[in-house]
Coordinates of C-alpha atoms and ligand atoms in Angstrom, one line a residue:
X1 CA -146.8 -97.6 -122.8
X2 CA -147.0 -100.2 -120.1
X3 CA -145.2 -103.2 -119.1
X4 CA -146.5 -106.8 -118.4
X5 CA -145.3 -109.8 -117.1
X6 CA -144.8 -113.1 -119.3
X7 CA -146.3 -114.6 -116.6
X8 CA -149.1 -112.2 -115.7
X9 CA -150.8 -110.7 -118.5
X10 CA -152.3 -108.4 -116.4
X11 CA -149.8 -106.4 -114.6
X12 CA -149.5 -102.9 -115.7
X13 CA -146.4 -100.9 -114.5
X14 CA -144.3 -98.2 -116.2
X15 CA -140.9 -98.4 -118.2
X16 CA -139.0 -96.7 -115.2
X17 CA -140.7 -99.4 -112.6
X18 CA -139.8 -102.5 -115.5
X19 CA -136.5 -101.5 -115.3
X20 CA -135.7 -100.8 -111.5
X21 CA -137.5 -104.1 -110.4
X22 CA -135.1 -106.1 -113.6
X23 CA -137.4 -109.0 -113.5
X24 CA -141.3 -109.3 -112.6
X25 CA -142.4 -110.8 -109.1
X26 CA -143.9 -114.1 -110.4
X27 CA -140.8 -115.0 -112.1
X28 CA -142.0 -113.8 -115.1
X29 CA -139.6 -110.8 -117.5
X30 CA -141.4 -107.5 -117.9
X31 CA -142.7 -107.1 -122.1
X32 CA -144.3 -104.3 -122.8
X33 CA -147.6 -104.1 -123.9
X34 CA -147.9 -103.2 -127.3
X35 CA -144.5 -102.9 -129.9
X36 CA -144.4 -99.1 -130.9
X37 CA -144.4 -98.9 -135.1
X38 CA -142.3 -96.9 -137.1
X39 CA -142.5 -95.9 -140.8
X40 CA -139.9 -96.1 -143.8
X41 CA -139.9 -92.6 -143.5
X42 CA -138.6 -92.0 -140.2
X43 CA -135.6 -94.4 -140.6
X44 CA -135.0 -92.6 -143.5
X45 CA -135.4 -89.2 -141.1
X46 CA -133.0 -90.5 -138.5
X47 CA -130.3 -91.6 -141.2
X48 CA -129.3 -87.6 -140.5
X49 CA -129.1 -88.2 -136.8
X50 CA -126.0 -89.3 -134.8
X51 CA -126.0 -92.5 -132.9
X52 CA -127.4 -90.6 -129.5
X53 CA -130.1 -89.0 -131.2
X54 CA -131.2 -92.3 -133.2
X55 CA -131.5 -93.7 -129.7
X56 CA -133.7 -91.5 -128.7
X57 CA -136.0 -91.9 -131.0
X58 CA -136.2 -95.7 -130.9
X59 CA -136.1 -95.6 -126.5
X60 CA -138.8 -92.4 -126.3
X61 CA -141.1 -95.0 -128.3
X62 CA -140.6 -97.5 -125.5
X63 CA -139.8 -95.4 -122.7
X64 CA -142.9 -93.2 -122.4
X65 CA -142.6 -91.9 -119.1
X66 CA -139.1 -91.2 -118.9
X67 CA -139.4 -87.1 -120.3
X68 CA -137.4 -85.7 -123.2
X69 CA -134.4 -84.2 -121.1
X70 CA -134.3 -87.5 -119.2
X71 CA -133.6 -89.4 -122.4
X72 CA -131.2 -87.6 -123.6
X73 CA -129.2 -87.3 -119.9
X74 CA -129.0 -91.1 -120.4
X75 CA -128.5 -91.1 -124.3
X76 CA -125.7 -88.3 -124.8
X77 CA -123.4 -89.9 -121.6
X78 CA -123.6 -93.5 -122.4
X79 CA -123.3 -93.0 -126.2
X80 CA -120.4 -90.4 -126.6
X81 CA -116.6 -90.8 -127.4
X82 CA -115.3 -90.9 -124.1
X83 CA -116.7 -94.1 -124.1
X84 CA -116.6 -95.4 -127.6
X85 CA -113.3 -96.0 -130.0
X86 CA -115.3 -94.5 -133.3
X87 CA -117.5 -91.5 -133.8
X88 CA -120.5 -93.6 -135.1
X89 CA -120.4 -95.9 -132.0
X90 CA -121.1 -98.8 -133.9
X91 CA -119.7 -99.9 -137.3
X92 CA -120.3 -101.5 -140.8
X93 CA -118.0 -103.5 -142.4
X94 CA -119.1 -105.4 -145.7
X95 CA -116.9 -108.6 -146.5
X96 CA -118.1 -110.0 -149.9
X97 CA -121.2 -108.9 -151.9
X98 CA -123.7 -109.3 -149.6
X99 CA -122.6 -109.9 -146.5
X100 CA -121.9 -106.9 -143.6
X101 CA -120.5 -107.0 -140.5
X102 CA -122.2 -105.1 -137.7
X103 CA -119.0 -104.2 -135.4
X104 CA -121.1 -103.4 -132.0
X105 CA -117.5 -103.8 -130.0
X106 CA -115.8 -100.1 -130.1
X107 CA -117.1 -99.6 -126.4
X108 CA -114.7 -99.4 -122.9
X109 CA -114.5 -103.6 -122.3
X110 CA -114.3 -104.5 -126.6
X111 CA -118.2 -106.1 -126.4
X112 CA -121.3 -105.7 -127.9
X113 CA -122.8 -105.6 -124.4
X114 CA -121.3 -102.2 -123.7
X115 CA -124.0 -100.7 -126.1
X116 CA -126.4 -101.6 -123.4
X117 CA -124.7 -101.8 -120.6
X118 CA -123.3 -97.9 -120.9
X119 CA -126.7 -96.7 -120.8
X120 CA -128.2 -99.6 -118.4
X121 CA -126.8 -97.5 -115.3
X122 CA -128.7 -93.9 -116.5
X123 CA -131.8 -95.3 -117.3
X124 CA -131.8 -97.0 -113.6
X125 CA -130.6 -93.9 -111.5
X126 CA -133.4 -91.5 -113.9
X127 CA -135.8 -94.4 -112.9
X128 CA -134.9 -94.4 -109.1
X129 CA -135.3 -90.7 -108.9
X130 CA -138.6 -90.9 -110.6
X131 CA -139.9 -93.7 -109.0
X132 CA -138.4 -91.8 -105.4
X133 CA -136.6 -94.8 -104.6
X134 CA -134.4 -94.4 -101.5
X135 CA -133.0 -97.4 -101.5
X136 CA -129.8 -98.7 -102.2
X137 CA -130.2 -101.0 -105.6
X138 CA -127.9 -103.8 -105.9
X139 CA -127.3 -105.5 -109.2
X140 CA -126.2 -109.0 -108.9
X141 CA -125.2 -111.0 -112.5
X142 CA -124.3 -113.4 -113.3
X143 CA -121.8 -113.5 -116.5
X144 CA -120.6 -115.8 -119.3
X145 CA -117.3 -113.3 -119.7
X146 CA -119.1 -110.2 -121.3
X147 CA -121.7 -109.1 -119.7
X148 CA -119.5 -109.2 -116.4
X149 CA -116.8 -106.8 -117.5
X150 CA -119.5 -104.2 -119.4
X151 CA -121.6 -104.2 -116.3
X152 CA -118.7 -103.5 -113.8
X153 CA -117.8 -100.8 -116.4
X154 CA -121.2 -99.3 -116.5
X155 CA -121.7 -99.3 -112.7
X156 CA -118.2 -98.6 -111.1
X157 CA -118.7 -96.0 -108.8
X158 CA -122.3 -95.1 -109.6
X159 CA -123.8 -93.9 -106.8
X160 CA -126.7 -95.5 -105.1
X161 CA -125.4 -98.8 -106.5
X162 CA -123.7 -101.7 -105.8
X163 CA -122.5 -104.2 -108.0
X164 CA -121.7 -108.6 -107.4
X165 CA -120.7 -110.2 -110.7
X166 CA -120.7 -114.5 -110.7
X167 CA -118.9 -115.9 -113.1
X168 CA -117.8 -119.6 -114.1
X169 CA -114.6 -120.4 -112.9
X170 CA -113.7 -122.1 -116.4
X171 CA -115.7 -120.9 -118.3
X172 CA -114.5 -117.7 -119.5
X173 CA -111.3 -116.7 -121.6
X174 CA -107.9 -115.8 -119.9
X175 CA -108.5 -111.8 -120.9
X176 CA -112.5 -112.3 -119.6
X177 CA -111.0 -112.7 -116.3
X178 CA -108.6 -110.5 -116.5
X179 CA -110.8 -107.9 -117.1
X180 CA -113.3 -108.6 -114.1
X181 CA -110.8 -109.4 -111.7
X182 CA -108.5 -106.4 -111.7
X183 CA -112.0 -104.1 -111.7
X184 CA -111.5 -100.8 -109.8
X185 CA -114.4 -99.1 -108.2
X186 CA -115.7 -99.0 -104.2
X187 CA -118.6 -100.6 -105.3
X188 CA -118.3 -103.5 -107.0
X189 CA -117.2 -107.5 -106.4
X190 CA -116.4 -110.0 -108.4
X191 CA -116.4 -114.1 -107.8
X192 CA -115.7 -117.1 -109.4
X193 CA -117.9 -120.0 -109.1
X194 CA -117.5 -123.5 -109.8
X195 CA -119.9 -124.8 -112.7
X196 CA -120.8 -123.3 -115.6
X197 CA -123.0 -120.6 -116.6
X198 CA -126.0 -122.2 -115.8
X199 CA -125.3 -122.5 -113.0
X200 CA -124.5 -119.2 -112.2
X201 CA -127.9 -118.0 -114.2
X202 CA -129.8 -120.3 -112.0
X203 CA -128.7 -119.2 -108.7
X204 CA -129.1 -115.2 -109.4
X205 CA -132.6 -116.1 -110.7
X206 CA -133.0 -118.3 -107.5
X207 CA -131.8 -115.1 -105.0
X208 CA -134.0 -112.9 -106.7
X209 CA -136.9 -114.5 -105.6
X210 CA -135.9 -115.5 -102.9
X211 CA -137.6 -114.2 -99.8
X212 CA -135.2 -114.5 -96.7
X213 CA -132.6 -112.5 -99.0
X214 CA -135.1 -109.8 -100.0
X215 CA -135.9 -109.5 -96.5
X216 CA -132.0 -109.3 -95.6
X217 CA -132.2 -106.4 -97.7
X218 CA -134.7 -104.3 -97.1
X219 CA -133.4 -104.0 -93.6
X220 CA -130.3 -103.2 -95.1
X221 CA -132.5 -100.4 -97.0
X222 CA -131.1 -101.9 -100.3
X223 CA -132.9 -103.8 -103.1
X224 CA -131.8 -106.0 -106.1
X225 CA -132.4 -105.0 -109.8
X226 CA -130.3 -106.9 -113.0
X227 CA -128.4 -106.0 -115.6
X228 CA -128.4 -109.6 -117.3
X229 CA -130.8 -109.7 -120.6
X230 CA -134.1 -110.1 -118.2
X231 CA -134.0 -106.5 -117.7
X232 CA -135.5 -104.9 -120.7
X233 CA -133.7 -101.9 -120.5
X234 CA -130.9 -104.0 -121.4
X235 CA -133.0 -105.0 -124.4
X236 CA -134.1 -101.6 -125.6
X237 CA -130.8 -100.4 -126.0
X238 CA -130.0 -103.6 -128.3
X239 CA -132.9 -103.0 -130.6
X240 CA -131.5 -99.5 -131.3
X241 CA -128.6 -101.2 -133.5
X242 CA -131.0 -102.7 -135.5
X243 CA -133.1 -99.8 -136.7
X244 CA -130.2 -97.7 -136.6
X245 CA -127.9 -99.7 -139.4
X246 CA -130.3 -100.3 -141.5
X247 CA -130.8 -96.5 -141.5
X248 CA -127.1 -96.2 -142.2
X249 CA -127.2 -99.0 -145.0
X250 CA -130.0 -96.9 -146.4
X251 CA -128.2 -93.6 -146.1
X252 CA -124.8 -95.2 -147.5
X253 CA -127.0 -96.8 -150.8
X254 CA -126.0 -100.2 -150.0
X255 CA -129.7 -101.1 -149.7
X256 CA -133.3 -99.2 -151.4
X257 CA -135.4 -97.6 -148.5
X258 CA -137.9 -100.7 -147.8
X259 CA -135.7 -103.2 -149.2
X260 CA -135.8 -106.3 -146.9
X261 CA -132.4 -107.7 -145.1
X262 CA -131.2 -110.8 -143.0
X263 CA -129.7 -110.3 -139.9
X264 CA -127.5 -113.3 -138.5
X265 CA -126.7 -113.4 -134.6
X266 CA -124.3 -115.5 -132.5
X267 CA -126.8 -116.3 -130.2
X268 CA -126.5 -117.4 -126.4
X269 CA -129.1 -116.3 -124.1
X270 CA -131.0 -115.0 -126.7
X271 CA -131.1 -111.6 -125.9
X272 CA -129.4 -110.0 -128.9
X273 CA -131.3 -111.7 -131.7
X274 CA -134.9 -111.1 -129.8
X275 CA -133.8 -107.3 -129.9
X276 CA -133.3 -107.6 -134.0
X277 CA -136.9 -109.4 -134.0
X278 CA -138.3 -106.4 -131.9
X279 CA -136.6 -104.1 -134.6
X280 CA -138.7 -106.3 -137.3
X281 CA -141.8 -105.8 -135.3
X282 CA -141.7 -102.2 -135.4
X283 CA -140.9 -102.0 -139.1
X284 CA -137.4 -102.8 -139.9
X285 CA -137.7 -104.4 -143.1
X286 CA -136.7 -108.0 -142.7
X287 CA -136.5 -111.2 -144.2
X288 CA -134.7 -114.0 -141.8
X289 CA -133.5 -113.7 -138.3
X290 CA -130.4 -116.3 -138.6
X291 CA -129.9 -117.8 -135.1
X292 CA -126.1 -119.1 -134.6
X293 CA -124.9 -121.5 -132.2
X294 CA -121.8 -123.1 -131.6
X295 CA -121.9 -126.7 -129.9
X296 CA -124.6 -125.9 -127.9
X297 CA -126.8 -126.4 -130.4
X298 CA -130.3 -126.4 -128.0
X299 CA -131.6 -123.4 -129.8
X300 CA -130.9 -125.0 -133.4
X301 CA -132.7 -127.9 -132.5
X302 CA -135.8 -125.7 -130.9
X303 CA -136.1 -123.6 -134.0
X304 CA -135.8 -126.6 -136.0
X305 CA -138.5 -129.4 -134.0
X306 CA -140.0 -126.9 -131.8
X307 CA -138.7 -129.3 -128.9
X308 CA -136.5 -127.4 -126.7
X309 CA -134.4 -130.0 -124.5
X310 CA -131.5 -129.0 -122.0
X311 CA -131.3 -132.4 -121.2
X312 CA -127.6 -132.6 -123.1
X313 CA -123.6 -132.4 -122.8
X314 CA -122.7 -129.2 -122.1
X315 CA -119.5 -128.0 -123.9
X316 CA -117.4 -125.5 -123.0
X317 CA -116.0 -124.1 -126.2
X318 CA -113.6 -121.0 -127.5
X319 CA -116.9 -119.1 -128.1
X320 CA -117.3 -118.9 -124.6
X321 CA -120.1 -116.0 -124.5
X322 CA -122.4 -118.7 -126.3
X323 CA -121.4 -121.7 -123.9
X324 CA -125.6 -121.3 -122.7
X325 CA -128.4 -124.3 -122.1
X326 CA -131.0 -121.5 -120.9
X327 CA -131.6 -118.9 -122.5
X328 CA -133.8 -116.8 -120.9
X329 CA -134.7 -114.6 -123.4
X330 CA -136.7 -117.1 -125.4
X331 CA -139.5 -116.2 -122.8
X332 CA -140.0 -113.0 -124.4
X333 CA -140.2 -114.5 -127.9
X334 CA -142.4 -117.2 -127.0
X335 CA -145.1 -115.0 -125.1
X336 CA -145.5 -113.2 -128.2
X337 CA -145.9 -116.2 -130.5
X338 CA -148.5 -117.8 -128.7
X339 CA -151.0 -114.7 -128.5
X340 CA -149.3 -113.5 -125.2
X341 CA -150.5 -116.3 -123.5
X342 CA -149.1 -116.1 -119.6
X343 CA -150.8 -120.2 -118.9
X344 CA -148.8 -121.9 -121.5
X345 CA -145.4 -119.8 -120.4
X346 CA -146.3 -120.7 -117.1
X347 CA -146.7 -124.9 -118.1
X348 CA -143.7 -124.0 -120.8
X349 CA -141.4 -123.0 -118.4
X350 CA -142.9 -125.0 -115.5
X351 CA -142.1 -127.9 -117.5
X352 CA -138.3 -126.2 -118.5
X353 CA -137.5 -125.9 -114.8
X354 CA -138.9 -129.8 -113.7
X355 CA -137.8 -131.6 -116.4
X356 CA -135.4 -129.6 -118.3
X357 CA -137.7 -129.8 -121.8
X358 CA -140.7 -128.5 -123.6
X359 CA -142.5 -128.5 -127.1
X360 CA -144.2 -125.9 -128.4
X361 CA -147.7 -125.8 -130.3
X362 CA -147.4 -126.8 -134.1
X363 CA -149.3 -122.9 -134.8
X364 CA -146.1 -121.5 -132.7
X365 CA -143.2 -123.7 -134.3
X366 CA -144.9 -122.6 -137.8
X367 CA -144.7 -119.2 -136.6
X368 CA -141.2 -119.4 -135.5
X369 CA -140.1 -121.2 -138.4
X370 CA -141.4 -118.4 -140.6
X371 CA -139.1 -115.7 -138.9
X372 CA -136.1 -117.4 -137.7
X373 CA -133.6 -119.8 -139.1
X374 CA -131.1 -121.6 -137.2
X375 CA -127.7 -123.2 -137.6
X376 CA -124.6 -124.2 -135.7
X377 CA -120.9 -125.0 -135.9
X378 CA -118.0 -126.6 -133.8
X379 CA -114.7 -125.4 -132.8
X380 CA -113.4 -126.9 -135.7
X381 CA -115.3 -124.9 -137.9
X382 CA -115.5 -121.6 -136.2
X383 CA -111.1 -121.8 -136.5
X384 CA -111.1 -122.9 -139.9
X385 CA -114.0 -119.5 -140.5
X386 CA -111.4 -117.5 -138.8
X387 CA -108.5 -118.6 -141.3
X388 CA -110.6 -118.1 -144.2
X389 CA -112.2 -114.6 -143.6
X390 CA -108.6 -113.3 -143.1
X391 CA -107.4 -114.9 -146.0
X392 CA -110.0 -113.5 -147.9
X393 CA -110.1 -110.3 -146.8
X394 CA -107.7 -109.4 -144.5
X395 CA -109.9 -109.5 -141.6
X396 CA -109.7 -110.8 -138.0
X397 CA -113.1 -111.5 -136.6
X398 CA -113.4 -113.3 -133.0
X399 CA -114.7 -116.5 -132.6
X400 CA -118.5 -115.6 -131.7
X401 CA -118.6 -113.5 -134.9
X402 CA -117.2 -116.2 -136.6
X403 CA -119.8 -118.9 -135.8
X404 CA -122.3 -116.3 -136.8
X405 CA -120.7 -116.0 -140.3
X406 CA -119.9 -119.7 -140.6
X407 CA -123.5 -120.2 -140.2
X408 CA -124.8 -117.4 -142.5
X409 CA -122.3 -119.1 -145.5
X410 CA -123.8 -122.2 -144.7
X411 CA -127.4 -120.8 -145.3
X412 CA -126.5 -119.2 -148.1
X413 CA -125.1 -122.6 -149.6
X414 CA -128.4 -124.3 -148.9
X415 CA -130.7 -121.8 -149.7
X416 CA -129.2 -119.7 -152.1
X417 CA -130.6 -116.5 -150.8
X418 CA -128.7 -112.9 -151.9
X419 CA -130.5 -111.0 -149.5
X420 CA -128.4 -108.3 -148.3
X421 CA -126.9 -109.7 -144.9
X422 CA -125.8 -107.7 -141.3
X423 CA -124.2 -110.5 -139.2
X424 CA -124.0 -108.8 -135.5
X425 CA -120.1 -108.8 -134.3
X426 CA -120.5 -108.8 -130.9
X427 CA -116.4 -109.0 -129.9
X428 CA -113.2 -107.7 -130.4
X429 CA -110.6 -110.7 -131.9
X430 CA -108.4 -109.4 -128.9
X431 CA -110.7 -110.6 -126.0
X432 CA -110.1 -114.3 -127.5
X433 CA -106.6 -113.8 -128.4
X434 CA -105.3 -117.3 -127.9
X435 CA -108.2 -118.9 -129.7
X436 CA -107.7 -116.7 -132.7
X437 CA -104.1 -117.0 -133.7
X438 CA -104.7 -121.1 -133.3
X439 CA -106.7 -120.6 -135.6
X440 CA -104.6 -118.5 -137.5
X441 CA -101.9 -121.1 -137.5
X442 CA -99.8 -119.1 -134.5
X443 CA -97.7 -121.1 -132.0
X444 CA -99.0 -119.5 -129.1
X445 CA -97.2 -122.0 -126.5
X446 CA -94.4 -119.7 -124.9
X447 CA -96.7 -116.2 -125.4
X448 CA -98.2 -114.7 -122.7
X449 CA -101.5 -112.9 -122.7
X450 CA -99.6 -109.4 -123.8
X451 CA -97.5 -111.1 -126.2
X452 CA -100.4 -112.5 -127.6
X453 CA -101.8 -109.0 -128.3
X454 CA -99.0 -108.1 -129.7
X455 CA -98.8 -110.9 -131.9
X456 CA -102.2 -110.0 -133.2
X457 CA -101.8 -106.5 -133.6
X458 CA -98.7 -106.9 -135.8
X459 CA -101.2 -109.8 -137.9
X460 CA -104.4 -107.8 -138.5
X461 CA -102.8 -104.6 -138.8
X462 CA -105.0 -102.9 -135.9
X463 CA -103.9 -101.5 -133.0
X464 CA -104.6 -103.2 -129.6
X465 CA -107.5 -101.5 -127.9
X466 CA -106.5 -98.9 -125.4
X467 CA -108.9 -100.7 -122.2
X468 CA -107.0 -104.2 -123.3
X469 CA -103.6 -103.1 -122.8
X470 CA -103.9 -101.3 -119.8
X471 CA -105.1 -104.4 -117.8
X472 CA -100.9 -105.2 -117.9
X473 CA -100.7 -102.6 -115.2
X474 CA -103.2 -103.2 -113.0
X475 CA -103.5 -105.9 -109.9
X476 CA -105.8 -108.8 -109.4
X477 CA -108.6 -107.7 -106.7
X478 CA -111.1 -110.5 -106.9
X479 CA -109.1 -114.2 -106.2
X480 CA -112.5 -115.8 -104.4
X481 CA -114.1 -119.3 -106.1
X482 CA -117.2 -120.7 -104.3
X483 CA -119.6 -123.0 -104.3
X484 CA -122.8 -122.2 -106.5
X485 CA -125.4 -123.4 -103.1
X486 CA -122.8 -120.8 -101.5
X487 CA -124.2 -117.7 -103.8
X488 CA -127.1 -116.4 -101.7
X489 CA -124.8 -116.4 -98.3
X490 CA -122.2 -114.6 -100.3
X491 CA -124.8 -111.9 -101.2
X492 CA -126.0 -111.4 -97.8
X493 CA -122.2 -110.5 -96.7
X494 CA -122.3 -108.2 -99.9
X495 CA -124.9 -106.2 -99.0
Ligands
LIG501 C1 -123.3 -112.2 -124.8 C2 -122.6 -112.6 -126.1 C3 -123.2 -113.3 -127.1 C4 -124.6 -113.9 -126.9 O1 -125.6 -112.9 -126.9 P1 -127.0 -113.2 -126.3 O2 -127.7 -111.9 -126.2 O3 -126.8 -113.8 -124.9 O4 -127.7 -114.1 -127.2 C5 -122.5 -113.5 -128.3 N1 -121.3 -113.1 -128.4 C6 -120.6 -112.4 -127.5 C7 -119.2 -112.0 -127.7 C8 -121.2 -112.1 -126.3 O5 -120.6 -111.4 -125.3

């Protein structure tokens, strides 16, 4: 199996080399060349298997150079219980007939982007030490409040590494920064910037490609690789999920072997629901991919017109993770649904980056529309989902979860579809504390952040998680806020 670029159709490197470089030299995210099948039978087979061994199975089909013992060095530490709150690493929850909840937040920082971003760090040092790479590699992201924490988490004090993490100065919750800014490690730094996460996406992309910084580096004998969703060994790990609970909704008899499902995600840059239409791809039976936005509705209206237009208000909501104009990952999605065409990404995106806006084909918004569904909700909403999920079934989800399900009962209403449903819960109700009990018709006004999580522990009958409370201890090490045209001079110092 080889890798290409979205923008070159011709470049051939290996899994090891797609994930070391993070993003392709023309701009373009590594894809790789064909999507490996597998059969009803072998989800059935791995039904038997624990989450690390289902892994391997799905990332040995993708990651053909990496050998056996290599696989499972990166499989058995990143997906183990020192890490994770639950045995099975990920969890499912049904609420109501139909519907299930994919709990993908039992790793250290309470986020579905622990699934990949545990592993993210082994597949890169096996792939250095294939590829004998001596240098140091630096992984710059840039972060909407997840992706931040996870990554520092994955990478703190891995050696050979260095970590920078942008984030939007306002555009994360209270406990988001929190988490980044008290981060421990020799390694790693953390810094606010001011604008949103555009804006932070934009000027990562930007130093990537940038040659005066690459330069900077390789006399420093260091390099830059990502652990945003352009690396597709953040990907991989995220289609594993997929194939992996529908083998556990097959092995628990919620659903027939073969028997199609929706899967709803609360979608941002687009990463986590193009992982669940890889898992289709391969042969995970199913029927709609529900996209879920909250007031940044840009994907709703793509999947909807086929005109995808940034040119809009951005809001800055209490689904913060979401809060996305850009999302990157779309690239992927597009490539394939044009016949892996690298001109019209190249004009697609050309156009994206000049004038904010592109339209699709009518053959590729037919396409998309026959997969994927999209909706989106407000704040409004996504509080008043909150209230009613608990008072239904004495659940707390967070507030990206609860766009997602808002979203899924309004398809349902308009469509009338039973379809058995996993809607992908990508956070822990604790992260957005503040958010939740508003919603929950708590006066939060003289709580603090730990009074908050007590508040919530002693409502949803759970107990805080362990990484959460012990940020009470811990000092602030990251104060810095700068400028985003600042970004590539701060990275120079960095490095
Ligand atoms: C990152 C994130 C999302 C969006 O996921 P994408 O892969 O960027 O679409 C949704 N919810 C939470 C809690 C997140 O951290």
């Amino acid at each position: 199996m080889f890798y290409k670029s979205t923008r070159n159709s011709n470049l051939n490197v290996s899994g090891s080399m797609a994930v070391l470089k993070g993003i392709s030299d023309d701009g373009g995210l590594f894809v790789p060349n064909e999507i490996p099948k597998i059969t009803l039978d072998d989800i059935k087979n791995i039904a038997a298997l624990d989450y690390a061994d289902r892994a391997k199975f799905v990332i040995s089909k993708y990651f053909t150079d990496y050998t056996d013992e290599e696989i499972d060095h990166c499989t058995k530490n990143a997906y183990s219980t020192a890490n994770f709150d639950t045995d099975n690493i990920h969890e499912l929850t049904q609420l109501g007939d139909n519907m299930y909840l994919l709990e993908l937040w039992h790793g250290p920082t309470c986020a579905f982007k622990d699934m990949a971003l545990q592993i993210l760090p082994y597949f890169l040092t096996t792939a250095a030490k294939k590829q004998n790479f001596d240098k140091e590699l630096v992984i710059l992201v840039a972060t909407s409040g997840d992706t931040g924490k996870a990554a520092l988490t994955g990478f703190c004090d891995v050696e050979g590494t260095k970590i920078l993490v942008f984030y939007p100065e306002d555009g994360v919750s209270a406990m988001q920064k929190k988490q980044m800014t008290t981060q421990d490690g020799s390694n790693v730094a953390v810094c606010a910037i001011k604008g949103n996460f555009d804006d932070c996406q934009n000027g990562v992309k930007k130093i990537f490609t940038d040659d005066s910084i690459k330069a900077h580096l390789e006399n420093k004998m260091a390099a830059f690789s990502s652990a945003n969703s352009i690396n597709f060994g953040r990907l991989l790990p995220q289609i594993v999920y997929y194939v992996s609970s529908y083998a556990t909704m097959v092995d628990t008899e919620q659903i027939e072997l073969g028997e199609k499902i929706n899967i709803v995600v609360p979608t941002g840059n687009f990463g986590n629901i193009l992982a669940a239409y890889y898992a289709k791809l391969m042969g995970v039976p199913v029927n709609k991919l529900i996209c879920a936005s909250n007031a940044n509705n840009v994907l709703t209206d793509f999947i909807n017109t086929g005109v995808y237009d940034r040119n809009r208000k951005f809001f800055t909501t209490i689904s913060p993770s979401m809060d996305i104009l850009i999302s990157s990952n779309l690239e992927r999605l597009l490539y394939l649904l044009c016949g892996e065409n690298d001109d019209t990404i190249k004009e697609w995106f050309g156009a994206l980056s000049t004038e904010g806006k592109y339209s699709v084909s009518d053959d590729v918004k037919a396409k998309l529309q026959n997969d994927f569904v999209a909706g989106y909700c407000d704040d409004n909403a996504t509080k008043s989902t909150i209230k009613s999920i608990f008072d239904d079934y004495s659940y707390v989800a967070d507030t990206h979860t609860s766009v997602a399900i808002k979203v899924y009962e309004d398809y349902v209403n308009n469509s009338g579809d039973t379809t058995k449903t996993i809607i992908a819960s990508t956070a822990s109700p604790y992260k957005f504390c503040s958010s939740v009990l508003d919603a929950l018709g708590v006066d939060t006004a003289n709580m603090d952040d730990w009074a908050m999580l007590e508040k919530l522990s002693e409502i949803s009958s759970t107990d805080v998680p362990a990484p959460l409370a012990a940020i009470k201890s811990k000092a602030v090490r990251f104060k810095e806020t700068i400028e985003s045209d600042n970004m590539p001079e701060y990275v120079k110092n960095f490095v």
